[in-house]
Amino acid sequence: MNGTTARSTQLLRQINSDALLRFGLQEQVFTAGEAMAVTGLTRATVLGVCDGLVDAGWLEEVDDGRAGGHTPKGRPARRYQLREAAGVVVGLDAGETYFTVIVADLRGRELGTRRQGIESHALGREGRGASARELIRLTLQDVGRAPDDVLLTVVGVPAPIDANGMSPDGEFWHLMNSGFASHLHGRVVVENDANLAAVAERAHEPSANQATLLTGERFGAGLIVDGRLLRGPRGGAGEMRFLDTLTAGKFVPDEGGADGFGALARKWARSRIHSYEGETMLRQMPEGEINAEDVFQAAREGDPFAEDIIARLGARLARIAVVLSSLLDIERVVIAGGISRAIEPVLEHARSLLPTDTGLPLPELVASTFGAQVVVKGAIESALTQIKAEPHAFLPRAARS
């Protein structure tokens, strides 16, 4: 066998192995016949590849139906399933003020989660990396797994991320993108947090043209156009810098640049409550302690001062939706993050302000159902997608022991 033939044979084995493993990742228990129907491979090829995946530690052979009391005639079908001990994936939302970790199996079933508050500016890059490593270790320990079980960790950070996991120059971005690969065990992928939020939303409600707005302290957008996630050469797609431009030009006074809805609600309430002449329940609490949740709760209870803030946020969202729809032909805008569970009044007002005379369909405005976990859930989804895309690039635990 010459070198070209050997390479071709090896490539064919890899293609067949990847096809079988992808099938195994989405099935509970399967037979060779079921795998043949999906992959188009012959029985002999399926059985041979499955044996190889068993030896590699990806699959395990299980008893046939006779073990459950069934006694079909003829030779029993060989049955396989994904080996649970093959490994796990980890998602980490590495925000400025908190870390959230989820450990999931290779079918996406969440095994354990932890969340902790952090002081990023006090910790510095090294401290953020060390804190992430310890929180992941504790979460793995909670579910009886070890760092060696992790096939892939996907980290979401509030910074632009290019295709190589790097951020542009900038003190804050440098701090957020803290060199996690040098601190965490195994293979690590770093991604922008809003992009991961978009990944989570697309998996939950598939849409080929969608903007996911991650809004709390800052605004960031994960943009999916024609079914593809936009990134840009420096990872800057979706950074919403045009909001800073509008503020600098005073086109929309007191809008706070790229501040998120949480930051704006808090800022507007604290800065204007002393000059508000009507009655407001927010005066019952210290001005410096009012937060966005207080504003939203007061609006739900009919407080006119809080309702005015909700209206201003709705007007801001309507302008953003029009810009995104005009530039990118976005069909759906999702508001994501911890504030999403209370955002419906803002969405209602924004919908009422969208122009109806453009001749184009209005973008749908909806709230995410993931709440504060949208980024970390997107990290898990991203990890599973990468493993399914290139299974041969990962080694199960047995092969690394």
PDB file of C-alpha atoms in Angstrom, residues 76-250:
ATOM      1  CA  PRO A  76     -29.585 -10.677  18.867  1.00  0.00           C
ATOM      2  CA  ALA A  77     -28.734  -7.208  17.581  1.00  0.00           C
ATOM      3  CA  ARG A  78     -25.607  -5.636  18.955  1.00  0.00           C
ATOM      4  CA  ARG A  79     -26.494  -2.460  20.831  1.00  0.00           C
ATOM      5  CA  TYR A  80     -24.268   0.481  21.732  1.00  0.00           C
ATOM      6  CA  GLN A  81     -24.438   3.646  23.747  1.00  0.00           C
ATOM      7  CA  LEU A  82     -22.215   6.578  24.519  1.00  0.00           C
ATOM      8  CA  ARG A  83     -19.917   5.789  27.422  1.00  0.00           C
ATOM      9  CA  GLU A  84     -20.847   8.141  30.259  1.00  0.00           C
ATOM     10  CA  ALA A  85     -17.274   8.161  31.527  1.00  0.00           C
ATOM     11  CA  ALA A  86     -15.971   9.378  28.155  1.00  0.00           C
ATOM     12  CA  GLY A  87     -15.950  12.925  29.451  1.00  0.00           C
ATOM     13  CA  VAL A  88     -17.836  16.107  30.222  1.00  0.00           C
ATOM     14  CA  VAL A  89     -17.892  19.682  28.976  1.00  0.00           C
ATOM     15  CA  VAL A  90     -17.688  22.841  31.066  1.00  0.00           C
ATOM     16  CA  GLY A  91     -19.249  26.221  30.434  1.00  0.00           C
ATOM     17  CA  LEU A  92     -17.985  29.298  32.306  1.00  0.00           C
ATOM     18  CA  ASP A  93     -19.576  32.735  32.261  1.00  0.00           C
ATOM     19  CA  ALA A  94     -16.620  34.852  33.403  1.00  0.00           C
ATOM     20  CA  GLY A  95     -18.326  38.185  33.985  1.00  0.00           C
ATOM     21  CA  GLU A  96     -16.911  41.259  35.675  1.00  0.00           C
ATOM     22  CA  THR A  97     -18.696  40.710  39.006  1.00  0.00           C
ATOM     23  CA  TYR A  98     -19.566  37.009  39.000  1.00  0.00           C
ATOM     24  CA  PHE A  99     -18.562  33.602  37.657  1.00  0.00           C
ATOM     25  CA  THR A 100     -21.106  30.916  36.732  1.00  0.00           C
ATOM     26  CA  VAL A 101     -20.081  27.338  35.918  1.00  0.00           C
ATOM     27  CA  ILE A 102     -22.094  24.466  34.437  1.00  0.00           C
ATOM     28  CA  VAL A 103     -20.750  20.938  34.010  1.00  0.00           C
ATOM     29  CA  ALA A 104     -22.692  18.879  31.456  1.00  0.00           C
ATOM     30  CA  ASP A 105     -22.426  15.432  29.934  1.00  0.00           C
ATOM     31  CA  LEU A 106     -21.851  14.908  26.224  1.00  0.00           C
ATOM     32  CA  ARG A 107     -25.572  14.982  25.456  1.00  0.00           C
ATOM     33  CA  GLY A 108     -25.963  18.365  27.138  1.00  0.00           C
ATOM     34  CA  ARG A 109     -27.561  17.132  30.366  1.00  0.00           C
ATOM     35  CA  GLU A 110     -26.526  19.492  33.152  1.00  0.00           C
ATOM     36  CA  LEU A 111     -24.807  17.653  35.971  1.00  0.00           C
ATOM     37  CA  GLY A 112     -23.940  20.522  38.302  1.00  0.00           C
ATOM     38  CA  THR A 113     -23.663  24.296  38.533  1.00  0.00           C
ATOM     39  CA  ARG A 114     -22.102  26.904  40.814  1.00  0.00           C
ATOM     40  CA  ARG A 115     -22.086  30.696  40.891  1.00  0.00           C
ATOM     41  CA  GLN A 116     -19.980  33.094  42.921  1.00  0.00           C
ATOM     42  CA  GLY A 117     -19.462  36.836  43.126  1.00  0.00           C
ATOM     43  CA  ILE A 118     -15.983  38.202  42.404  1.00  0.00           C
ATOM     44  CA  GLU A 119     -14.065  41.479  42.511  1.00  0.00           C
ATOM     45  CA  SER A 120     -12.276  41.412  39.171  1.00  0.00           C
ATOM     46  CA  HIS A 121     -10.328  44.641  39.600  1.00  0.00           C
ATOM     47  CA  ALA A 122      -9.029  43.479  42.973  1.00  0.00           C
ATOM     48  CA  LEU A 123      -8.183  39.985  41.719  1.00  0.00           C
ATOM     49  CA  GLY A 124      -6.458  41.001  38.484  1.00  0.00           C
ATOM     50  CA  ARG A 125      -5.883  38.620  35.590  1.00  0.00           C
ATOM     51  CA  GLU A 126      -4.085  35.980  37.647  1.00  0.00           C
ATOM     52  CA  GLY A 127      -6.723  36.062  40.352  1.00  0.00           C
ATOM     53  CA  ARG A 128      -9.569  35.720  37.858  1.00  0.00           C
ATOM     54  CA  GLY A 129      -7.867  32.722  36.290  1.00  0.00           C
ATOM     55  CA  ALA A 130      -7.206  31.077  39.656  1.00  0.00           C
ATOM     56  CA  SER A 131     -10.778  31.728  40.825  1.00  0.00           C
ATOM     57  CA  ALA A 132     -12.175  30.181  37.661  1.00  0.00           C
ATOM     58  CA  ARG A 133     -10.017  27.084  38.078  1.00  0.00           C
ATOM     59  CA  GLU A 134     -11.133  26.607  41.689  1.00  0.00           C
ATOM     60  CA  LEU A 135     -14.838  27.130  40.941  1.00  0.00           C
ATOM     61  CA  ILE A 136     -14.678  24.587  38.116  1.00  0.00           C
ATOM     62  CA  ARG A 137     -12.831  22.124  40.365  1.00  0.00           C
ATOM     63  CA  LEU A 138     -15.513  22.431  43.042  1.00  0.00           C
ATOM     64  CA  THR A 139     -18.327  21.993  40.504  1.00  0.00           C
ATOM     65  CA  LEU A 140     -16.651  18.887  39.090  1.00  0.00           C
ATOM     66  CA  GLN A 141     -16.185  17.566  42.609  1.00  0.00           C
ATOM     67  CA  ASP A 142     -19.901  18.130  43.296  1.00  0.00           C
ATOM     68  CA  VAL A 143     -20.800  15.673  40.526  1.00  0.00           C
ATOM     69  CA  GLY A 144     -18.034  13.144  41.121  1.00  0.00           C
ATOM     70  CA  ARG A 145     -15.869  14.188  38.183  1.00  0.00           C
ATOM     71  CA  ALA A 146     -12.238  15.284  37.941  1.00  0.00           C
ATOM     72  CA  PRO A 147     -10.418  17.840  35.764  1.00  0.00           C
ATOM     73  CA  ASP A 148      -9.152  14.992  33.554  1.00  0.00           C
ATOM     74  CA  ASP A 149     -12.777  14.249  32.607  1.00  0.00           C
ATOM     75  CA  VAL A 150     -13.159  17.616  30.853  1.00  0.00           C
ATOM     76  CA  LEU A 151     -12.980  17.407  27.066  1.00  0.00           C
ATOM     77  CA  LEU A 152     -13.573  21.092  26.445  1.00  0.00           C
ATOM     78  CA  THR A 153     -14.190  24.262  28.452  1.00  0.00           C
ATOM     79  CA  VAL A 154     -15.847  27.248  26.772  1.00  0.00           C
ATOM     80  CA  VAL A 155     -15.454  30.587  28.552  1.00  0.00           C
ATOM     81  CA  GLY A 156     -17.624  33.638  27.894  1.00  0.00           C
ATOM     82  CA  VAL A 157     -16.111  37.045  28.650  1.00  0.00           C
ATOM     83  CA  PRO A 158     -17.396  40.639  28.278  1.00  0.00           C
ATOM     84  CA  ALA A 159     -14.827  41.602  25.644  1.00  0.00           C
ATOM     85  CA  PRO A 160     -14.439  41.413  21.863  1.00  0.00           C
ATOM     86  CA  ILE A 161     -12.867  38.086  20.887  1.00  0.00           C
ATOM     87  CA  ASP A 162     -11.308  37.346  17.517  1.00  0.00           C
ATOM     88  CA  ALA A 163     -11.082  33.924  15.872  1.00  0.00           C
ATOM     89  CA  ASN A 164      -7.927  33.167  17.865  1.00  0.00           C
ATOM     90  CA  GLY A 165      -9.466  33.981  21.249  1.00  0.00           C
ATOM     91  CA  MET A 166      -7.666  37.320  21.553  1.00  0.00           C
ATOM     92  CA  SER A 167      -9.057  40.747  22.457  1.00  0.00           C
ATOM     93  CA  PRO A 168      -8.022  44.184  21.124  1.00  0.00           C
ATOM     94  CA  ASP A 169      -5.889  46.440  23.297  1.00  0.00           C
ATOM     95  CA  GLY A 170      -7.725  47.924  26.235  1.00  0.00           C
ATOM     96  CA  GLU A 171      -7.227  47.658  29.987  1.00  0.00           C
ATOM     97  CA  PHE A 172     -10.742  46.418  30.738  1.00  0.00           C
ATOM     98  CA  TRP A 173     -10.807  43.930  27.879  1.00  0.00           C
ATOM     99  CA  HIS A 174      -7.356  42.664  28.849  1.00  0.00           C
ATOM    100  CA  LEU A 175      -8.586  42.089  32.391  1.00  0.00           C
ATOM    101  CA  MET A 176     -11.771  40.296  31.302  1.00  0.00           C
ATOM    102  CA  ASN A 177      -9.958  38.052  28.818  1.00  0.00           C
ATOM    103  CA  SER A 178      -7.676  36.840  31.571  1.00  0.00           C
ATOM    104  CA  GLY A 179      -5.630  34.165  29.819  1.00  0.00           C
ATOM    105  CA  PHE A 180      -7.942  31.388  30.975  1.00  0.00           C
ATOM    106  CA  ALA A 181      -6.269  28.771  28.781  1.00  0.00           C
ATOM    107  CA  SER A 182      -3.148  28.947  30.963  1.00  0.00           C
ATOM    108  CA  HIS A 183      -5.179  28.401  34.150  1.00  0.00           C
ATOM    109  CA  LEU A 184      -7.763  25.792  33.195  1.00  0.00           C
ATOM    110  CA  HIS A 185      -7.275  22.101  32.556  1.00  0.00           C
ATOM    111  CA  GLY A 186      -7.402  20.741  29.026  1.00  0.00           C
ATOM    112  CA  ARG A 187      -8.655  22.415  25.892  1.00  0.00           C
ATOM    113  CA  VAL A 188     -10.123  25.907  26.406  1.00  0.00           C
ATOM    114  CA  VAL A 189     -12.023  28.161  23.995  1.00  0.00           C
ATOM    115  CA  VAL A 190     -12.706  31.817  24.886  1.00  0.00           C
ATOM    116  CA  GLU A 191     -15.679  33.584  23.317  1.00  0.00           C
ATOM    117  CA  ASN A 192     -17.523  36.884  23.636  1.00  0.00           C
ATOM    118  CA  ASP A 193     -20.392  36.599  26.117  1.00  0.00           C
ATOM    119  CA  ALA A 194     -23.033  38.114  23.819  1.00  0.00           C
ATOM    120  CA  ASN A 195     -22.031  35.701  21.065  1.00  0.00           C
ATOM    121  CA  LEU A 196     -22.591  32.798  23.442  1.00  0.00           C
ATOM    122  CA  ALA A 197     -25.955  34.261  24.421  1.00  0.00           C
ATOM    123  CA  ALA A 198     -26.830  34.267  20.708  1.00  0.00           C
ATOM    124  CA  VAL A 199     -25.745  30.621  20.446  1.00  0.00           C
ATOM    125  CA  ALA A 200     -28.051  29.705  23.333  1.00  0.00           C
ATOM    126  CA  GLU A 201     -30.988  31.570  21.809  1.00  0.00           C
ATOM    127  CA  ARG A 202     -30.480  30.053  18.353  1.00  0.00           C
ATOM    128  CA  ALA A 203     -30.450  26.546  19.845  1.00  0.00           C
ATOM    129  CA  HIS A 204     -33.629  27.318  21.803  1.00  0.00           C
ATOM    130  CA  GLU A 205     -35.502  29.112  18.993  1.00  0.00           C
ATOM    131  CA  PRO A 206     -33.741  28.690  15.636  1.00  0.00           C
ATOM    132  CA  SER A 207     -33.609  31.885  13.592  1.00  0.00           C
ATOM    133  CA  ALA A 208     -31.318  32.683  10.680  1.00  0.00           C
ATOM    134  CA  ASN A 209     -31.382  36.458  11.278  1.00  0.00           C
ATOM    135  CA  GLN A 210     -31.413  37.388  14.915  1.00  0.00           C
ATOM    136  CA  ALA A 211     -29.786  39.834  17.321  1.00  0.00           C
ATOM    137  CA  THR A 212     -29.383  38.830  20.952  1.00  0.00           C
ATOM    138  CA  LEU A 213     -28.869  41.910  23.128  1.00  0.00           C
ATOM    139  CA  LEU A 214     -27.065  41.088  26.350  1.00  0.00           C
ATOM    140  CA  THR A 215     -27.910  44.030  28.563  1.00  0.00           C
ATOM    141  CA  GLY A 216     -27.124  44.610  32.196  1.00  0.00           C
ATOM    142  CA  GLU A 217     -24.309  46.982  32.998  1.00  0.00           C
ATOM    143  CA  ARG A 218     -23.271  47.231  29.344  1.00  0.00           C
ATOM    144  CA  PHE A 219     -24.807  46.530  25.959  1.00  0.00           C
ATOM    145  CA  GLY A 220     -23.420  43.820  23.729  1.00  0.00           C
ATOM    146  CA  ALA A 221     -25.029  42.043  20.789  1.00  0.00           C
ATOM    147  CA  GLY A 222     -24.607  38.569  19.373  1.00  0.00           C
ATOM    148  CA  LEU A 223     -25.522  38.862  15.684  1.00  0.00           C
ATOM    149  CA  ILE A 224     -26.654  35.951  13.526  1.00  0.00           C
ATOM    150  CA  VAL A 225     -27.137  36.864   9.861  1.00  0.00           C
ATOM    151  CA  ASP A 226     -28.023  34.314   7.174  1.00  0.00           C
ATOM    152  CA  GLY A 227     -27.494  31.596   9.760  1.00  0.00           C
ATOM    153  CA  ARG A 228     -23.922  32.638  10.608  1.00  0.00           C
ATOM    154  CA  LEU A 229     -22.575  34.286  13.731  1.00  0.00           C
ATOM    155  CA  LEU A 230     -20.893  37.585  12.832  1.00  0.00           C
ATOM    156  CA  ARG A 231     -17.542  38.253  14.470  1.00  0.00           C
ATOM    157  CA  GLY A 232     -15.421  40.664  12.464  1.00  0.00           C
ATOM    158  CA  PRO A 233     -11.595  40.588  12.137  1.00  0.00           C
ATOM    159  CA  ARG A 234     -11.063  41.808  15.720  1.00  0.00           C
ATOM    160  CA  GLY A 235     -14.209  40.339  17.234  1.00  0.00           C
ATOM    161  CA  GLY A 236     -15.872  43.746  17.311  1.00  0.00           C
ATOM    162  CA  ALA A 237     -19.161  42.869  15.605  1.00  0.00           C
ATOM    163  CA  GLY A 238     -21.977  43.557  18.045  1.00  0.00           C
ATOM    164  CA  GLU A 239     -20.000  45.846  20.358  1.00  0.00           C
ATOM    165  CA  MET A 240     -22.690  48.538  19.885  1.00  0.00           C
ATOM    166  CA  ARG A 241     -20.168  51.371  19.691  1.00  0.00           C
ATOM    167  CA  PHE A 242     -22.639  53.454  17.693  1.00  0.00           C
ATOM    168  CA  LEU A 243     -24.470  54.115  20.985  1.00  0.00           C
ATOM    169  CA  ASP A 244     -21.390  55.938  22.307  1.00  0.00           C
ATOM    170  CA  THR A 245     -21.318  58.002  19.112  1.00  0.00           C
ATOM    171  CA  LEU A 246     -24.936  59.061  19.511  1.00  0.00           C
ATOM    172  CA  THR A 247     -24.330  60.121  23.101  1.00  0.00           C
ATOM    173  CA  ALA A 248     -21.138  62.025  22.281  1.00  0.00           C
ATOM    174  CA  GLY A 249     -23.041  63.959  19.601  1.00  0.00           C
ATOM    175  CA  LYS A 250     -25.879  64.739  22.038  1.00  0.00           C
TER     176      LYS A 250
END
